[in-house]
Short mmCIF file of C-alpha atoms in Angstrom, two decimals:
data_model
loop_
_atom_site.label_atom_id
_atom_site.label_comp_id
_atom_site.label_asym_id
_atom_site.label_seq_id
_atom_site.Cartn_x
_atom_site.Cartn_y
_atom_site.Cartn_z
CA UNK A 1 0.00 0.00 0.00
CA UNK A 2 1.18 3.51 -0.81
CA UNK A 3 0.23 6.82 0.77
CA UNK A 4 1.09 10.17 -0.79
CA UNK A 5 1.73 12.97 1.70
CA UNK A 6 1.51 16.45 0.22
CA UNK A 7 3.18 18.93 2.56
CA UNK A 8 5.96 17.86 4.90
CA UNK A 9 5.50 20.07 7.94
CA UNK A 10 4.64 18.94 11.45
CA UNK A 11 1.22 17.55 10.45
CA UNK A 12 2.33 16.08 7.14
CA UNK A 13 5.33 14.53 8.86
CA UNK A 14 3.05 13.03 11.49
CA UNK A 15 0.85 11.48 8.81
CA UNK A 16 3.95 10.10 7.08
CA UNK A 17 5.18 8.54 10.33
CA UNK A 18 1.76 7.05 11.11
CA UNK A 19 1.55 5.37 7.70
CA UNK A 20 5.21 4.27 7.62
CA UNK A 21 5.14 2.61 11.03
CA UNK A 22 2.00 0.74 10.02
CA UNK A 23 3.75 -0.78 7.02
CA UNK A 24 2.69 1.59 4.22
CA UNK A 25 5.12 2.99 1.68
CA UNK A 26 5.03 6.78 1.73
CA UNK A 27 5.88 9.27 -0.98
CA UNK A 28 6.24 12.87 0.20
CA UNK A 29 6.06 15.96 -1.96
CA UNK A 30 7.14 19.28 -0.49
CA UNK A 31 9.16 21.89 -2.39
CA UNK A 32 10.82 23.01 0.85
CA UNK A 33 14.42 21.71 0.67
CA UNK A 34 14.34 21.36 4.47
CA UNK A 35 11.35 18.98 4.42
CA UNK A 36 13.43 15.76 4.67
CA UNK A 37 15.12 17.04 7.84
CA UNK A 38 11.80 18.06 9.39
CA UNK A 39 10.15 14.74 8.59
CA UNK A 40 13.17 12.82 9.88
CA UNK A 41 12.81 14.59 13.24
CA UNK A 42 9.10 13.73 13.44
CA UNK A 43 9.82 10.14 12.43
CA UNK A 44 12.49 9.82 15.12
CA UNK A 45 9.93 10.87 17.73
CA UNK A 46 7.35 8.46 16.32
CA UNK A 47 9.75 5.51 16.35
CA UNK A 48 10.40 6.11 20.04
CA UNK A 49 6.75 6.40 21.05
CA UNK A 50 4.21 4.71 18.76
CA UNK A 51 5.57 1.14 19.20
CA UNK A 52 5.18 1.52 22.97
CA UNK A 53 1.41 1.67 22.52
CA UNK A 54 1.19 -1.68 20.77
CA UNK A 55 1.02 -5.14 22.31
CA UNK A 56 1.40 -6.71 18.88
CA UNK A 57 4.60 -6.33 16.85
CA UNK A 58 4.32 -3.55 14.31
CA UNK A 59 4.76 -4.54 10.67
CA UNK A 60 8.03 -3.83 8.90
CA UNK A 61 8.30 -0.11 8.34
CA UNK A 62 7.35 1.03 4.86
CA UNK A 63 9.68 2.76 2.42
CA UNK A 64 9.91 6.55 2.58
CA UNK A 65 10.64 8.47 -0.60
CA UNK A 66 10.62 12.11 -1.67
CA UNK A 67 9.00 12.83 -5.01
CA UNK A 68 10.39 15.44 -7.38
CA UNK A 69 6.91 16.38 -8.56
CA UNK A 70 3.45 16.27 -7.11
CA UNK A 71 2.34 13.95 -9.91
CA UNK A 72 5.14 11.51 -9.08
CA UNK A 73 4.04 11.44 -5.45
CA UNK A 74 0.39 10.63 -6.11
CA UNK A 75 0.78 8.25 -9.06
CA UNK A 76 -0.01 4.74 -7.85
CA UNK A 77 -1.07 5.95 -4.40
CA UNK A 78 -3.93 4.24 -2.57
CA UNK A 79 -4.52 7.26 -0.35
CA UNK A 80 -3.53 10.94 -0.55
CA UNK A 81 -3.32 13.33 2.42
CA UNK A 82 -2.87 17.05 1.82
CA UNK A 83 -1.33 19.13 4.61
CA UNK A 84 -0.34 22.38 2.90
CA UNK A 85 -0.84 25.87 4.34
CA UNK A 86 -4.35 27.05 5.24
CA UNK A 87 -4.93 29.02 2.06
CA UNK A 88 -7.93 28.00 0.02
CA UNK A 89 -6.48 29.21 -3.28
CA UNK A 90 -3.32 27.15 -2.67
CA UNK A 91 -5.32 24.04 -1.82
CA UNK A 92 -7.38 24.42 -5.00
CA UNK A 93 -4.22 24.64 -7.12
CA UNK A 94 -2.76 21.58 -5.38
CA UNK A 95 -5.96 19.57 -5.87
CA UNK A 96 -6.10 20.45 -9.55
CA UNK A 97 -2.58 19.16 -10.04
CA UNK A 98 -3.23 16.04 -7.94
CA UNK A 99 -6.37 15.12 -9.81
CA UNK A 100 -4.72 15.45 -13.20
CA UNK A 101 -2.60 12.46 -12.18
CA UNK A 102 -4.91 10.64 -9.73
CA UNK A 103 -8.52 11.78 -10.17
CA UNK A 104 -10.13 8.81 -8.42
CA UNK A 105 -7.82 8.36 -5.42
CA UNK A 106 -9.21 9.35 -1.99
CA UNK A 107 -7.88 12.83 -1.21
CA UNK A 108 -8.05 13.91 2.42
CA UNK A 109 -7.23 17.37 3.73
CA UNK A 110 -5.75 18.14 7.14
CA UNK A 111 -7.50 21.52 7.15
CA UNK A 112 -8.57 22.67 10.58
CA UNK A 113 -11.14 25.15 9.32
CA UNK A 114 -12.36 24.78 5.74
CA UNK A 115 -15.49 22.83 4.89
CA UNK A 116 -15.19 20.06 2.30
CA UNK A 117 -17.63 21.82 0.00
CA UNK A 118 -15.16 24.74 -0.11
CA UNK A 119 -12.29 22.40 -0.88
CA UNK A 120 -14.25 20.73 -3.67
CA UNK A 121 -14.98 23.94 -5.57
CA UNK A 122 -13.79 23.67 -9.18
CA UNK A 123 -12.28 20.19 -8.65
CA UNK A 124 -11.96 17.66 -11.44
CA UNK A 125 -13.57 15.03 -9.20
CA UNK A 126 -15.17 16.62 -6.11
CA UNK A 127 -16.51 13.25 -4.90
CA UNK A 128 -13.06 12.05 -3.80
CA UNK A 129 -12.15 15.16 -1.75
CA UNK A 130 -12.97 15.26 1.96
CA UNK A 131 -11.61 16.51 5.28
CA UNK A 132 -9.48 14.17 7.40
CA UNK A 133 -8.48 16.49 10.23
CA UNK A 134 -5.95 14.98 12.69
CA UNK A 135 -4.41 16.22 15.92
CA UNK A 136 -0.75 16.70 16.70
CA UNK A 137 1.13 14.45 17.21
CA UNK A 138 -0.61 12.58 14.41
CA UNK A 139 1.42 9.43 15.06
CA UNK A 140 0.06 9.13 18.62
CA UNK A 141 -3.38 10.76 18.86
CA UNK A 142 -6.00 8.56 17.21
CA UNK A 143 -8.66 11.13 16.28
CA UNK A 144 -9.24 12.06 12.65
CA UNK A 145 -12.37 14.09 11.95
CA UNK A 146 -13.69 12.74 8.64
CA UNK A 147 -15.95 15.35 7.07
CA UNK A 148 -17.66 14.70 3.72
CA UNK A 149 -20.00 17.01 1.86
CA UNK A 150 -23.20 16.13 -0.03
CA UNK A 151 -21.01 15.80 -3.13
CA UNK A 152 -18.77 13.16 -1.55
CA UNK A 153 -18.85 9.50 -2.60
CA UNK A 154 -20.39 7.71 0.39
CA UNK A 155 -18.75 4.39 -0.42
CA UNK A 156 -15.35 6.06 -0.78
CA UNK A 157 -15.78 7.71 2.64
CA UNK A 158 -16.52 4.35 4.24
CA UNK A 159 -13.36 2.97 2.64
CA UNK A 160 -11.39 5.93 3.97
CA UNK A 161 -12.63 5.22 7.48
CA UNK A 162 -11.45 1.61 7.13
CA UNK A 163 -8.05 2.85 5.95
CA UNK A 164 -7.71 5.14 8.95
CA UNK A 165 -8.70 2.35 11.33
CA UNK A 166 -6.08 0.11 9.73
CA UNK A 167 -3.35 2.55 10.81
CA UNK A 168 -4.70 2.82 14.36
CA UNK A 169 -6.78 5.97 14.06
CA UNK A 170 -10.32 6.76 15.18
CA UNK A 171 -12.30 8.21 12.26
CA UNK A 172 -15.00 10.44 13.73
CA UNK A 173 -17.59 10.87 10.96
CA UNK A 174 -18.84 14.47 11.12
CA UNK A 175 -22.27 14.12 9.59
CA UNK A 176 -22.86 17.80 8.78
CA UNK A 177 -20.08 20.06 7.54
CA UNK A 178 -19.35 23.18 9.54
CA UNK A 179 -16.45 25.61 9.79
CA UNK A 180 -13.69 24.18 12.06
CA UNK A 181 -15.53 20.83 12.31
CA UNK A 182 -16.12 19.72 15.94
CA UNK A 183 -13.00 19.66 18.11
CA UNK A 184 -11.42 22.89 16.91
CA UNK A 185 -14.59 24.81 17.72
CA UNK A 186 -14.05 23.88 21.37
CA UNK A 187 -10.36 24.66 21.19
CA UNK A 188 -10.98 28.08 19.64
CA UNK A 189 -13.48 28.97 22.38
CA UNK A 190 -11.01 28.02 25.12
CA UNK A 191 -8.17 29.77 23.27
CA UNK A 192 -10.11 33.04 22.97
CA UNK A 193 -10.96 33.01 26.67
CA UNK A 194 -7.33 32.28 27.54
CA UNK A 195 -6.18 35.25 25.47
CA UNK A 196 -8.56 37.51 27.37
CA UNK A 197 -7.33 36.20 30.73
CA UNK A 198 -3.73 37.01 29.78
CA UNK A 199 -4.58 40.36 28.21
CA UNK A 200 -6.61 41.48 31.23
CA UNK A 201 -3.86 40.42 33.64
CA UNK A 202 -6.03 37.78 35.30
CA UNK A 203 -3.65 34.89 34.71
CA UNK A 204 -0.30 34.05 33.11
CA UNK A 205 0.20 31.42 30.45
CA UNK A 206 1.59 29.04 33.06
CA UNK A 207 -1.34 29.56 35.44
CA UNK A 208 -3.80 28.84 32.64
CA UNK A 209 -1.92 25.69 31.68
CA UNK A 210 -1.88 24.58 35.33
CA UNK A 211 -5.65 25.08 35.57
CA UNK A 212 -6.09 22.76 32.59
CA UNK A 213 -3.55 20.04 33.34
CA UNK A 214 -4.27 19.88 37.08
CA UNK A 215 -8.04 19.92 36.67
CA UNK A 216 -10.54 19.55 33.89
CA UNK A 217 -7.94 18.50 31.30
CA UNK A 218 -7.46 15.21 33.16
CA UNK A 219 -11.20 14.62 33.23
CA UNK A 220 -11.74 15.49 29.58
CA UNK A 221 -8.92 13.24 28.42
CA UNK A 222 -10.67 10.12 29.66
CA UNK A 223 -14.38 11.00 29.77
CA UNK A 224 -14.94 13.98 27.53
CA UNK A 225 -17.38 16.79 28.28
CA UNK A 226 -20.89 15.39 28.59
CA UNK A 227 -19.95 12.23 30.47
CA UNK A 228 -17.95 14.33 32.93
CA UNK A 229 -20.92 16.62 33.52
CA UNK A 230 -23.27 13.67 33.84
CA UNK A 231 -21.26 12.59 36.89
CA UNK A 232 -21.42 16.16 38.20
CA UNK A 233 -25.20 15.85 38.21
CA UNK A 234 -24.96 13.13 40.84
CA UNK A 235 -27.44 10.28 41.00
CA UNK A 236 -30.05 12.36 39.17
CA UNK A 237 -27.70 12.51 36.18
CA UNK A 238 -27.55 14.95 33.28
CA UNK A 239 -31.04 16.38 33.67
CA UNK A 240 -30.28 17.52 37.22
CA UNK A 241 -26.95 18.98 36.10
CA UNK A 242 -28.65 21.06 33.39
CA UNK A 243 -31.38 22.24 35.76
CA UNK A 244 -28.81 23.26 38.36
CA UNK A 245 -26.12 24.80 36.19
CA UNK A 246 -27.99 25.71 33.00
CA UNK A 247 -28.88 29.24 34.20
CA UNK A 248 -25.16 29.96 34.54
CA UNK A 249 -24.92 30.01 30.75
CA UNK A 250 -26.69 33.37 30.72
CA UNK A 251 -24.32 34.95 33.22
CA UNK A 252 -21.66 37.30 31.81
CA UNK A 253 -18.77 35.04 32.75
CA UNK A 254 -16.93 34.89 29.48
CA UNK A 255 -15.86 36.91 26.48
CA UNK A 256 -16.25 34.00 24.11
CA UNK A 257 -18.14 36.10 21.54
CA UNK A 258 -15.39 38.68 21.36
CA UNK A 259 -11.77 38.31 20.30
CA UNK A 260 -8.94 40.41 21.75
CA UNK A 261 -6.79 42.22 19.24
CA UNK A 262 -3.55 40.33 18.75
CA UNK A 263 -1.45 43.47 18.66
CA UNK A 264 2.29 43.61 19.30
CA UNK A 265 1.75 44.30 23.00
CA UNK A 266 -0.37 41.17 23.55
CA UNK A 267 1.87 39.00 21.37
CA UNK A 268 4.95 40.12 23.28
CA UNK A 269 3.19 39.55 26.61
CA UNK A 270 2.17 36.00 25.74
CA UNK A 271 5.51 35.14 24.13
CA UNK A 272 7.43 36.49 27.13
CA UNK A 273 5.35 34.53 29.62
CA UNK A 274 5.67 31.39 27.51
CA UNK A 275 9.45 31.80 27.38
CA UNK A 276 9.56 32.16 31.16
CA UNK A 277 7.34 29.10 31.56
CA UNK A 278 8.98 26.70 29.11
CA UNK A 279 12.04 28.35 27.60
CA UNK A 280 14.44 26.13 29.54
CA UNK A 281 13.35 23.24 27.27
CA UNK A 282 14.06 23.01 23.56
CA UNK A 283 11.11 22.29 21.29
CA UNK A 284 12.51 18.81 20.67
CA UNK A 285 12.69 18.20 24.44
CA UNK A 286 9.10 19.36 24.87
CA UNK A 287 7.98 17.04 22.07
CA UNK A 288 9.67 14.08 23.76
CA UNK A 289 8.14 15.00 27.13
CA UNK A 290 4.71 15.34 25.51
CA UNK A 291 5.01 12.01 23.70
CA UNK A 292 6.21 10.14 26.76
CA UNK A 293 3.30 11.50 28.82
CA UNK A 294 0.81 10.65 26.09
CA UNK A 295 2.12 7.10 25.88
CA UNK A 296 1.65 6.76 29.64
CA UNK A 297 -1.90 8.14 29.54
CA UNK A 298 -2.88 6.02 26.56
CA UNK A 299 -1.43 2.84 28.07
CA UNK A 300 -3.53 3.38 31.21
CA UNK A 301 -6.65 3.87 29.10
CA UNK A 302 -5.75 0.80 27.06
CA UNK A 303 -5.41 -1.31 30.21
CA UNK A 304 -8.92 -0.19 31.15
CA UNK A 305 -10.38 -0.62 27.64
CA UNK A 306 -11.67 2.94 27.81
CA UNK A 307 -11.74 5.96 25.51
CA UNK A 308 -8.73 6.23 23.23
CA UNK A 309 -7.35 3.06 24.82
CA UNK A 310 -10.20 1.08 23.28
CA UNK A 311 -9.04 2.23 19.85
CA UNK A 312 -5.55 0.91 20.60
CA UNK A 313 -6.91 -2.46 21.69
CA UNK A 314 -9.05 -2.73 18.56
CA UNK A 315 -6.03 -1.92 16.40
CA UNK A 316 -4.02 -4.66 18.12
CA UNK A 317 -6.86 -7.14 17.67
CA UNK A 318 -7.20 -6.34 13.97
CA UNK A 319 -3.50 -6.97 13.39
CA UNK A 320 -3.07 -9.97 15.68
CA UNK A 321 -4.45 -12.47 13.18
CA UNK A 322 -2.06 -11.35 10.45
CA UNK A 323 1.11 -11.25 12.56
CA UNK A 324 3.71 -13.69 11.27
CA UNK A 325 5.71 -16.04 13.48
CA UNK A 326 8.01 -13.71 15.46
CA UNK A 327 11.78 -14.04 15.15
CA UNK A 328 13.52 -14.74 18.44
CA UNK A 329 15.36 -11.41 18.25
CA UNK A 330 12.42 -9.37 16.94
CA UNK A 331 11.00 -7.07 19.64
CA UNK A 332 7.55 -8.05 20.85
CA UNK A 333 7.27 -5.06 23.16
CA UNK A 334 8.87 -1.64 23.49
CA UNK A 335 9.02 0.10 26.85
CA UNK A 336 10.46 3.28 28.29
CA UNK A 337 11.88 3.49 31.81
CA UNK A 338 9.57 5.81 33.76
CA UNK A 339 10.34 7.75 36.99
CA UNK A 340 8.30 5.29 39.07
CA UNK A 341 10.54 2.45 37.87
CA UNK A 342 13.71 3.87 39.43
CA UNK A 343 15.23 2.77 42.75
CA UNK A 344 17.44 4.69 45.15
CA UNK A 345 20.50 3.92 43.01
CA UNK A 346 18.96 5.63 39.99
CA UNK A 347 18.55 2.30 38.17
CA UNK A 348 15.46 0.40 37.07
CA UNK A 349 14.18 -1.55 40.06
CA UNK A 350 14.08 -5.37 40.03
CA UNK A 351 10.29 -5.56 39.98
CA UNK A 352 10.24 -3.63 36.71
CA UNK A 353 12.52 -6.16 35.03
CA UNK A 354 9.92 -8.75 35.98
CA UNK A 355 7.24 -6.41 34.64
CA UNK A 356 9.11 -6.07 31.34
CA UNK A 357 9.38 -9.84 31.13
CA UNK A 358 5.70 -10.21 31.92
CA UNK A 359 4.78 -7.72 29.20
CA UNK A 360 6.83 -9.75 26.73
CA UNK A 361 5.39 -13.13 27.71
CA UNK A 362 1.86 -11.69 27.76
CA UNK A 363 2.36 -10.43 24.22
CA UNK A 364 3.42 -13.91 23.13
CA UNK A 365 0.33 -15.37 24.78
CA UNK A 366 -1.89 -12.88 22.98
CA UNK A 367 -0.22 -13.82 19.70
CA UNK A 368 -1.13 -17.48 20.17
CA UNK A 369 -4.69 -16.65 21.19
CA UNK A 370 -4.38 -17.03 24.97
CA UNK A 371 -5.65 -13.49 25.55
CA UNK A 372 -8.11 -12.01 28.04
CA UNK A 373 -11.09 -13.49 26.19
CA UNK A 374 -9.43 -16.86 26.51
CA UNK A 375 -8.88 -16.26 30.23
CA UNK A 376 -12.52 -15.23 30.60
CA UNK A 377 -13.39 -18.68 29.26
CA UNK A 378 -11.68 -20.27 32.26
CA UNK A 379 -8.21 -21.16 30.99
CA UNK A 380 -4.84 -19.48 31.27
CA UNK A 381 -1.10 -19.98 31.31
CA UNK A 382 0.39 -19.61 34.80
CA UNK A 383 4.06 -18.81 35.38
CA UNK A 384 5.49 -21.67 37.43
CA UNK A 385 9.16 -20.68 37.50
CA UNK A 386 11.31 -17.67 36.56
CA UNK A 387 15.08 -17.24 36.56
CA UNK A 388 16.18 -13.65 35.95
CA UNK A 389 19.73 -12.52 35.18
CA UNK A 390 20.74 -8.85 35.45
CA UNK A 391 23.37 -8.17 32.79
CA UNK A 392 23.34 -4.40 32.47
CA UNK A 393 21.76 -1.21 33.74
CA UNK A 394 18.65 0.64 32.64
CA UNK A 395 18.12 4.22 33.74
CA UNK A 396 15.40 6.85 33.56
CA UNK A 397 14.24 7.49 30.01
CA UNK A 398 15.98 4.47 28.46
CA UNK A 399 14.08 2.68 25.72
CA UNK A 400 13.90 -1.10 26.12
CA UNK A 401 12.74 -3.95 23.92
CA UNK A 402 11.51 -7.38 24.91
CA UNK A 403 11.95 -10.43 22.66
CA UNK A 404 11.26 -14.10 23.27
CA UNK A 405 12.53 -17.47 22.07
CA UNK A 406 10.37 -20.55 22.58
CA UNK A 407 12.69 -23.27 23.90
CA UNK A 408 10.04 -25.93 24.17
CA UNK A 409 6.30 -26.50 24.31
CA UNK A 410 3.79 -29.33 24.60
CA UNK A 411 0.06 -29.39 25.21
CA UNK A 412 0.45 -28.19 28.82
CA UNK A 413 3.89 -26.59 29.17
CA UNK A 414 5.59 -23.57 27.62
CA UNK A 415 9.33 -22.98 28.12
CA UNK A 416 10.54 -19.53 26.99
CA UNK A 417 13.65 -17.36 27.13
CA UNK A 418 13.07 -13.59 27.26
CA UNK A 419 15.67 -10.93 26.49
CA UNK A 420 15.23 -7.35 27.67
CA UNK A 421 17.58 -5.15 25.65
CA UNK A 422 18.71 -1.54 25.43
CA UNK A 423 20.17 -0.36 22.13
CA UNK A 424 20.46 -3.99 21.06
CA UNK A 425 22.41 -5.13 24.13
CA UNK A 426 20.80 -7.38 26.74
CA UNK A 427 20.30 -5.78 30.14
CA UNK A 428 18.40 -8.78 31.54
CA UNK A 429 17.18 -12.23 30.57
CA UNK A 430 14.32 -14.22 32.06
CA UNK A 431 13.87 -17.95 31.59
CA UNK A 432 10.35 -19.09 32.38
CA UNK A 433 8.26 -22.22 32.55
CA UNK A 434 4.52 -21.66 32.11
CA UNK A 435 1.78 -24.23 32.74
CA UNK A 436 -1.63 -24.25 31.09
CA UNK A 437 -4.33 -24.36 33.77
CA UNK A 438 -8.04 -25.03 34.05
CA UNK A 439 -8.80 -22.16 36.41
CA UNK A 440 -12.00 -23.64 37.84
CA UNK A 441 -10.42 -27.01 38.57
CA UNK A 442 -7.11 -25.53 39.66
CA UNK A 443 -5.23 -28.14 37.66
CA UNK A 444 -3.11 -28.27 34.53
CA UNK A 445 -4.84 -29.27 31.33
CA UNK A 446 -4.14 -29.21 27.57
CA UNK A 447 -4.51 -25.85 25.86
CA UNK A 448 -7.16 -25.33 23.20
CA UNK A 449 -6.26 -26.76 19.77
CA UNK A 450 -6.27 -23.33 18.10
CA UNK A 451 -3.83 -22.02 20.73
CA UNK A 452 -1.57 -25.06 20.34
CA UNK A 453 -1.55 -24.71 16.56
CA UNK A 454 -0.17 -21.18 16.83
CA UNK A 455 2.19 -22.05 19.66
CA UNK A 456 3.66 -25.10 17.91
CA UNK A 457 4.21 -23.09 14.72
CA UNK A 458 6.38 -20.68 16.69
CA UNK A 459 8.09 -23.53 18.59
CA UNK A 460 8.96 -25.29 15.35
CA UNK A 461 10.22 -22.06 13.74
CA UNK A 462 12.48 -21.43 16.75
CA UNK A 463 13.73 -25.02 16.95
CA UNK A 464 16.61 -24.39 14.56
CA UNK A 465 17.86 -21.34 16.48
CA UNK A 466 20.95 -21.58 18.69
CA UNK A 467 20.11 -22.16 22.33
CA UNK A 468 20.65 -18.93 24.31
CA UNK A 469 23.90 -18.96 26.29
CA UNK A 470 22.07 -18.26 29.53
CA UNK A 471 19.37 -20.91 29.13
CA UNK A 472 19.35 -23.53 31.88
CA UNK A 473 21.73 -21.65 34.19
CA UNK A 474 21.21 -21.87 37.94
CA UNK A 475 21.83 -19.24 40.59
CA UNK A 476 25.51 -18.91 41.44
CA UNK A 477 26.72 -20.81 38.39
CA UNK A 478 30.06 -19.45 37.22
CA UNK A 479 30.76 -18.29 33.71
CA UNK A 480 31.96 -21.05 31.44
#
C-alpha cells in the first residue's frame, strides 16, 4: 500500500510517520528543501513512542521516498493526504494538479477550518475530496475528523474510514459540515478566553496551563465533556446537572463572543510569559516529554479498555491475526523506563525487570490466542518458574525492547527465554516455565487446539535457532 503525503510540515510529517510505522510505503512531496530534515525529526519521535502503545509487533516499516513532482508522489497511491498551508487558493491549485494524475484516489485534507464543499470547488472530481483532520502528534493521537459534503462518494468515505482504522486511528464521521468541524470549535473557544485572561492580567500562560492540566484537562482526556458533567449531576444525572447549572450560561462570565486584538503588545506579553514558563526546554525536548506522557496516559486507558485506549486495543486485535511467526530477536514489546521504575541507586528496580518480562510473555500469549477473552473462558497460562539474570543497567528514560525465544512446548507446558535489551544489548534475561491451567479445577490441562496450533508453529520455527547462552543456568553458576 502507498500513501502520498503532500506537505511535509509537522502535520504532514506526522501522517507520514503514522503510515510508515503501520507498514505503508510513503511518498512525500514538499518543495521546501528542508522537508526531509523536518520529517526525519518527526519520524524519530514516532519511532520512540508509537511502538510503545502496541502489544502486537508492528509490521516492517514502509519505504519513505521524496518525489520530485506532485504527480510523481500521487501516481499509484492508494490514499492521498494534503497538509499544505491554510490558504484555500493554494489548496485548490494543489488539488487540480493532484487530480490530473490521480482523479479517483481518496484525497483527504488536514485543514482545521475549511469545509469540504469549499475544498471541492472547481475540482476535477469533487466526490473524492474530503476533510481528514488529525491532531498533533498525528502518530500518537488517534482522532481524525472525517468530514464529507453532499457531493462526496459515500462508499469512498466508508473505505477511507477503514483505511484510517487500519493505521490505528479513530475516524470520527462528522455528519454535517461546519467551519472548524467539531473539536477545533471547542479549542478556539477556550483559546479566545485564555487570550482575554492574559490580556486582562487575570492569569499568566503558566497559570492557565496549570488550571487545565491539574483539573478539567485530566477529566476530559478520559471522559470527555458530557460524560464528565453527567457525573457532576450526581445520581439524578444529566437532567439535574442542566437544571442546576444551566442558568449559569446566561451569566456574563466569558468573552467568548469577542476576540482580543492580537497586537504587538499582547503578542509580546504572551511570548514572554511562555518563554519564562517553558524556555528552559528546547522544542525537541518538549515534544519528547509530551510524547512520553501521552504514551503513559494512553497505556492506562488501554489497560482499562476505555476511551482512546479502546481504539488501541481494537487496532491490536485487527492486526493480531495477520502477525507472522516472530523471530527470536524481533522485539515483541517496546518500553520506556519511567520515573516510578527507578530505585534509590537511579537504576530500574528489580520488579520492573519482571514487569518487562511479563509484558513480553503476555504479548506472546496474545499472539497465540491465549488473551483475556481466553482467560474469561476459564483457561490461562500460569508462570510456574522464573530465573532472571541482570546483565546491564537501565536508567530513567531508556528505551527497552523485549523479545522471546520458545525453547520448548507441549500441550500443557511452555518454556521460553526472554531478552530485555537496550540499544540492542541485553540488560536482563528471564527464563520461564509456564503451565496451562483449568482455572476452575485448579489443575493443569491441555490448551485449546487453536492455541496449540499457533504455539507449535512458533516452537517449530524457533527449533533451529541456537540455544541462548544463559538458558538452563542456575543461581551462582560461574561463567563457562
